[in-house]
Amino acid sequence: MSTRNTAVAGQFYPADPNEIKAMFDHYNKILDEHLEDAALLKEKPRAVIVPHAGYVYSAFTANIAFRLLHNSRAKRVVVIGPSHRVYLKGTSIADYDRYATPFGPLPMDRSTVEELKERFGLVFMPEAHQEHSTEVQMPFVKTYDEEASVVELVYGEEEPKRLAQIVAYLLEDPETAVVISTDLSHYYDIEKAKRLDSICLDAVQKLSPAELHQGCEACGKIGVEAMLIAAREKGLKPLLLDYRTSADASGDESQVVGYMSAAFI
């Protein structure tokens, strides 16, 4: 049985499941005690956008999205993220039997993998699947949707409209949820970061792919644009969940990275 082994456990997130659980419990306690709109936690999204930095910086922002995604009771979760380590033309689909996490393995949805390979001509490039943008999402999936199977897509030089076709196709099945992975601007001072990131946030709120190209510097902008195109096609409503920067954790406002999460209902 082939396994997509962890590549960044102990780096981007703890290798110890008890440490991860303590983090998630802490974040959920904050939500339960301080979230102004408690009704938000009852939403049932079909898709979410989440960040992919080290957990100390971005896991609070991601956690709220995965907590909502739990309400959807998806049978399969398709995680889509940009390639940071290798040049990639197009999109690679992970062709393994299971996906390792500190909480134990998640089953890969073999039938969906084969279906996407055949329908969209996706290929498997093993070197692309040491990718942190997708891997950091899997402990969340294992925590909140323990019975779900997963599919991992990693894209490089890809047409947003082509990726949007894949996302829209996946969303035709009400038992499938889509996770789009992206961080926002990188290494600007906090004021400039917030200006640039506001373009991304506004584009998501308006479902406006065009606005993404007016200054949004998200590393996963291709995936975000694909999600916005598919959401418009499927009549999904965007809902911003959280925005913050690395300065919230580090205190350093001179070079920050921006993080957001959003749900599509």
Short mmCIF file of C-alpha atoms in Angstrom, two decimals:
data_model
loop_
_atom_site.label_atom_id
_atom_site.label_comp_id
_atom_site.label_asym_id
_atom_site.label_seq_id
_atom_site.Cartn_x
_atom_site.Cartn_y
_atom_site.Cartn_z
CA MET A 1 0.00 0.00 0.00
CA SER A 2 1.56 3.28 -1.12
CA THR A 3 1.65 6.25 1.26
CA ARG A 4 2.11 9.97 0.78
CA ASN A 5 4.48 10.41 3.73
CA THR A 6 4.72 13.62 5.69
CA ALA A 7 7.40 16.02 4.44
CA VAL A 8 7.05 18.97 6.84
CA ALA A 9 5.82 17.45 10.12
CA GLY A 10 7.92 18.90 12.91
CA GLN A 11 8.59 21.99 10.78
CA PHE A 12 5.35 23.65 9.72
CA TYR A 13 3.30 21.85 12.34
CA PRO A 14 4.02 19.60 15.34
CA ALA A 15 4.82 15.95 14.69
CA ASP A 16 3.19 15.11 18.04
CA PRO A 17 -0.60 14.73 17.66
CA ASN A 18 -1.13 15.80 21.27
CA GLU A 19 0.52 19.15 20.54
CA ILE A 20 -1.70 19.66 17.51
CA LYS A 21 -4.83 18.75 19.45
CA ALA A 22 -3.88 21.20 22.21
CA MET A 23 -3.52 23.96 19.61
CA PHE A 24 -6.88 23.22 18.01
CA ASP A 25 -8.59 22.98 21.41
CA HIS A 26 -7.13 26.35 22.36
CA TYR A 27 -8.33 27.98 19.13
CA ASN A 28 -11.81 26.51 19.54
CA LYS A 29 -12.00 27.76 23.11
CA ILE A 30 -11.28 31.26 21.82
CA LEU A 31 -14.00 30.90 19.19
CA ASP A 32 -16.53 29.56 21.67
CA GLU A 33 -15.87 32.33 24.19
CA HIS A 34 -15.20 35.36 22.00
CA LEU A 35 -16.80 34.95 18.57
CA GLU A 36 -19.41 37.70 18.26
CA ASP A 37 -21.56 35.85 15.72
CA ALA A 38 -22.03 32.37 17.18
CA ALA A 39 -24.40 31.47 14.33
CA LEU A 40 -21.37 31.52 12.04
CA LEU A 41 -20.23 28.23 13.52
CA LYS A 42 -23.36 26.52 12.16
CA GLU A 43 -22.63 27.29 8.51
CA LYS A 44 -22.12 24.35 6.15
CA PRO A 45 -19.65 25.38 3.42
CA ARG A 46 -19.04 23.46 0.23
CA ALA A 47 -15.52 24.88 -0.06
CA VAL A 48 -13.04 26.92 1.96
CA ILE A 49 -9.91 28.99 1.40
CA VAL A 50 -7.25 28.53 4.08
CA PRO A 51 -3.62 29.59 4.69
CA HIS A 52 -0.64 27.25 4.78
CA ALA A 53 2.08 28.80 6.93
CA GLY A 54 3.48 27.35 10.12
CA TYR A 55 0.71 26.59 12.58
CA VAL A 56 1.95 29.15 15.12
CA TYR A 57 1.21 31.85 12.53
CA SER A 58 -1.79 30.68 10.55
CA ALA A 59 -3.53 27.72 12.18
CA PHE A 60 -6.07 29.85 14.04
CA THR A 61 -7.18 31.29 10.70
CA ALA A 62 -7.35 27.85 9.09
CA ASN A 63 -9.01 26.20 12.08
CA ILE A 64 -12.20 28.24 11.90
CA ALA A 65 -12.66 27.20 8.26
CA PHE A 66 -12.14 23.50 8.97
CA ARG A 67 -14.43 23.68 11.98
CA LEU A 68 -17.19 24.93 9.67
CA LEU A 69 -16.30 22.36 7.03
CA HIS A 70 -16.94 19.68 9.65
CA ASN A 71 -20.62 20.68 9.56
CA SER A 72 -20.81 19.65 5.92
CA ARG A 73 -19.97 16.01 6.71
CA ALA A 74 -18.14 15.62 3.41
CA LYS A 75 -17.19 12.09 2.42
CA ARG A 76 -14.19 13.32 0.45
CA VAL A 77 -12.06 16.43 0.79
CA VAL A 78 -10.02 17.66 -2.19
CA VAL A 79 -7.09 19.83 -1.13
CA ILE A 80 -5.61 22.10 -3.82
CA GLY A 81 -2.43 24.12 -3.35
CA PRO A 82 0.41 25.81 -5.23
CA SER A 83 3.80 24.18 -5.71
CA HIS A 84 6.57 25.93 -3.79
CA ARG A 85 9.40 23.41 -4.21
CA VAL A 86 9.42 22.31 -7.82
CA TYR A 87 8.54 23.87 -11.15
CA LEU A 88 5.36 22.32 -12.41
CA LYS A 89 3.49 22.88 -15.65
CA GLY A 90 -0.18 22.16 -15.09
CA THR A 91 -1.55 20.24 -12.11
CA SER A 92 -0.32 17.04 -10.49
CA ILE A 93 -2.63 14.66 -8.63
CA ALA A 94 -1.27 12.51 -5.82
CA ASP A 95 -1.48 8.85 -6.79
CA TYR A 96 -1.15 7.04 -3.46
CA ASP A 97 -3.38 4.79 -1.40
CA ARG A 98 -3.22 6.84 1.79
CA TYR A 99 -1.94 10.11 3.21
CA ALA A 100 0.06 10.09 6.45
CA THR A 101 -0.72 12.50 9.30
CA PRO A 102 0.40 12.59 12.96
CA PHE A 103 -3.12 11.36 13.84
CA GLY A 104 -2.81 8.35 11.53
CA PRO A 105 -3.37 7.96 7.80
CA LEU A 106 -6.21 9.32 5.71
CA PRO A 107 -7.43 7.14 2.83
CA MET A 108 -6.88 8.61 -0.60
CA ASP A 109 -10.02 8.53 -2.73
CA ARG A 110 -8.74 6.26 -5.48
CA SER A 111 -11.86 6.40 -7.62
CA THR A 112 -11.85 10.21 -7.67
CA VAL A 113 -8.13 10.24 -8.49
CA GLU A 114 -8.66 7.97 -11.48
CA GLU A 115 -11.74 9.93 -12.55
CA LEU A 116 -9.88 13.25 -12.50
CA LYS A 117 -6.89 11.78 -14.35
CA GLU A 118 -9.13 10.49 -17.09
CA ARG A 119 -11.49 13.45 -17.36
CA PHE A 120 -8.96 16.28 -17.08
CA GLY A 121 -5.71 14.66 -18.16
CA LEU A 122 -4.06 15.18 -14.79
CA VAL A 123 -0.70 13.49 -14.26
CA PHE A 124 1.20 12.32 -11.19
CA MET A 125 4.54 14.02 -10.59
CA PRO A 126 5.85 12.49 -7.34
CA GLU A 127 8.36 15.29 -6.73
CA ALA A 128 5.48 17.79 -6.51
CA HIS A 129 3.96 15.94 -3.57
CA GLN A 130 6.41 16.98 -0.89
CA GLU A 131 4.39 20.20 -0.78
CA HIS A 132 3.59 22.03 2.46
CA SER A 133 0.69 24.07 1.07
CA THR A 134 -1.43 20.92 0.92
CA GLU A 135 0.17 18.82 3.65
CA VAL A 136 -0.50 21.28 6.47
CA GLN A 137 -4.24 20.93 5.79
CA MET A 138 -4.36 17.18 6.36
CA PRO A 139 -4.18 17.17 10.20
CA PHE A 140 -7.21 19.47 10.11
CA VAL A 141 -9.05 17.07 7.80
CA LYS A 142 -8.15 14.11 10.01
CA THR A 143 -9.36 16.01 13.09
CA TYR A 144 -12.62 17.40 11.75
CA ASP A 145 -13.57 14.85 9.07
CA GLU A 146 -11.93 11.70 10.36
CA GLU A 147 -13.97 9.38 8.14
CA ALA A 148 -13.35 11.36 4.94
CA SER A 149 -11.07 10.32 2.13
CA VAL A 150 -8.80 12.89 0.52
CA VAL A 151 -7.41 13.94 -2.84
CA GLU A 152 -4.31 16.14 -3.19
CA LEU A 153 -3.82 18.44 -6.19
CA VAL A 154 -0.66 20.55 -6.55
CA TYR A 155 -0.49 23.08 -9.37
CA GLY A 156 2.26 25.17 -10.90
CA GLU A 157 1.95 27.03 -14.18
CA GLU A 158 -1.76 26.48 -14.61
CA GLU A 159 -4.69 28.27 -16.25
CA PRO A 160 -7.18 29.38 -13.59
CA LYS A 161 -10.09 28.59 -15.93
CA ARG A 162 -8.89 25.01 -16.34
CA LEU A 163 -8.50 24.57 -12.61
CA ALA A 164 -11.94 26.15 -12.17
CA GLN A 165 -13.41 23.43 -14.38
CA ILE A 166 -11.98 20.82 -12.02
CA VAL A 167 -13.31 22.63 -8.94
CA ALA A 168 -16.76 23.07 -10.48
CA TYR A 169 -16.85 19.40 -11.46
CA LEU A 170 -15.93 18.35 -7.92
CA LEU A 171 -18.64 20.56 -6.46
CA GLU A 172 -21.28 18.79 -8.52
CA ASP A 173 -21.11 16.06 -5.88
CA PRO A 174 -22.70 17.32 -2.62
CA GLU A 175 -20.54 14.87 -0.66
CA THR A 176 -17.31 16.48 -1.89
CA ALA A 177 -15.69 19.51 -0.25
CA VAL A 178 -12.89 21.59 -1.76
CA VAL A 179 -10.03 23.23 0.16
CA ILE A 180 -8.06 25.97 -1.59
CA SER A 181 -4.70 26.73 0.02
CA THR A 182 -3.04 30.15 -0.15
CA ASP A 183 -1.17 32.74 1.86
CA LEU A 184 -1.44 36.41 0.95
CA SER A 185 1.31 39.04 0.59
CA HIS A 186 4.83 38.20 1.71
CA TYR A 187 7.41 40.29 3.61
CA TYR A 188 6.07 43.83 3.34
CA ASP A 189 5.65 46.14 6.30
CA ILE A 190 2.27 45.69 7.91
CA GLU A 191 0.64 48.76 6.38
CA LYS A 192 1.55 47.82 2.81
CA ALA A 193 0.65 44.20 3.48
CA LYS A 194 -2.82 45.18 4.65
CA ARG A 195 -3.32 47.37 1.57
CA LEU A 196 -2.36 44.56 -0.79
CA ASP A 197 -4.26 41.94 1.15
CA SER A 198 -7.41 44.07 1.15
CA ILE A 199 -7.50 43.64 -2.64
CA CYS A 200 -7.55 39.86 -2.21
CA LEU A 201 -10.21 40.02 0.48
CA ASP A 202 -12.39 42.34 -1.57
CA ALA A 203 -12.06 40.12 -4.65
CA VAL A 204 -13.21 37.10 -2.63
CA GLN A 205 -16.15 38.99 -1.12
CA LYS A 206 -17.24 40.17 -4.56
CA LEU A 207 -16.45 36.87 -6.33
CA SER A 208 -14.39 39.03 -8.69
CA PRO A 209 -11.54 37.21 -10.48
CA ALA A 210 -10.66 40.45 -12.27
CA GLU A 211 -9.99 42.26 -9.01
CA LEU A 212 -7.40 39.65 -8.03
CA HIS A 213 -5.25 41.04 -10.83
CA GLN A 214 -5.29 44.56 -9.43
CA GLY A 215 -2.61 43.95 -6.82
CA CYS A 216 -3.43 40.76 -4.90
CA GLU A 217 -0.16 38.95 -4.25
CA ALA A 218 -1.48 35.65 -2.91
CA CYS A 219 0.94 32.81 -3.66
CA GLY A 220 -2.08 30.62 -4.42
CA LYS A 221 -3.83 33.24 -6.53
CA ILE A 222 -4.43 30.74 -9.34
CA GLY A 223 -6.34 28.50 -6.94
CA VAL A 224 -8.27 31.42 -5.49
CA GLU A 225 -9.25 32.62 -8.96
CA ALA A 226 -10.36 29.11 -9.89
CA MET A 227 -12.48 28.97 -6.74
CA LEU A 228 -14.11 32.32 -7.49
CA ILE A 229 -14.95 31.27 -11.05
CA ALA A 230 -16.42 27.97 -9.85
CA ALA A 231 -18.33 29.65 -7.02
CA ARG A 232 -19.96 32.03 -9.46
CA GLU A 233 -20.91 29.12 -11.71
CA LYS A 234 -22.36 27.14 -8.80
CA GLY A 235 -24.12 30.05 -7.13
CA LEU A 236 -22.11 29.83 -3.91
CA LYS A 237 -21.94 32.78 -1.51
CA PRO A 238 -18.53 33.84 -0.13
CA LEU A 239 -18.08 34.44 3.57
CA LEU A 240 -14.84 35.87 4.98
CA LEU A 241 -13.94 34.14 8.23
CA ASP A 242 -10.62 35.57 9.44
CA TYR A 243 -7.73 37.80 8.40
CA ARG A 244 -4.48 38.43 10.21
CA THR A 245 -0.75 38.65 9.61
CA SER A 246 2.31 36.97 11.03
CA ALA A 247 2.77 40.03 13.26
CA ASP A 248 -0.13 38.79 15.39
CA ALA A 249 2.11 35.91 16.48
CA SER A 250 5.61 37.38 16.14
CA GLY A 251 5.07 41.04 17.00
CA ASP A 252 7.34 41.98 14.07
CA GLU A 253 5.51 44.43 11.80
CA SER A 254 8.45 45.12 9.47
CA GLN A 255 8.13 42.03 7.27
CA VAL A 256 4.83 40.24 7.55
CA VAL A 257 2.89 37.54 5.72
CA GLY A 258 -0.88 37.81 5.37
CA TYR A 259 -3.38 35.03 6.04
CA MET A 260 -7.10 34.72 5.40
CA SER A 261 -9.80 32.11 5.51
CA ALA A 262 -13.11 32.13 3.70
CA ALA A 263 -16.06 29.80 3.22
CA PHE A 264 -18.32 29.28 0.23
CA ILE A 265 -21.87 28.44 1.24
#
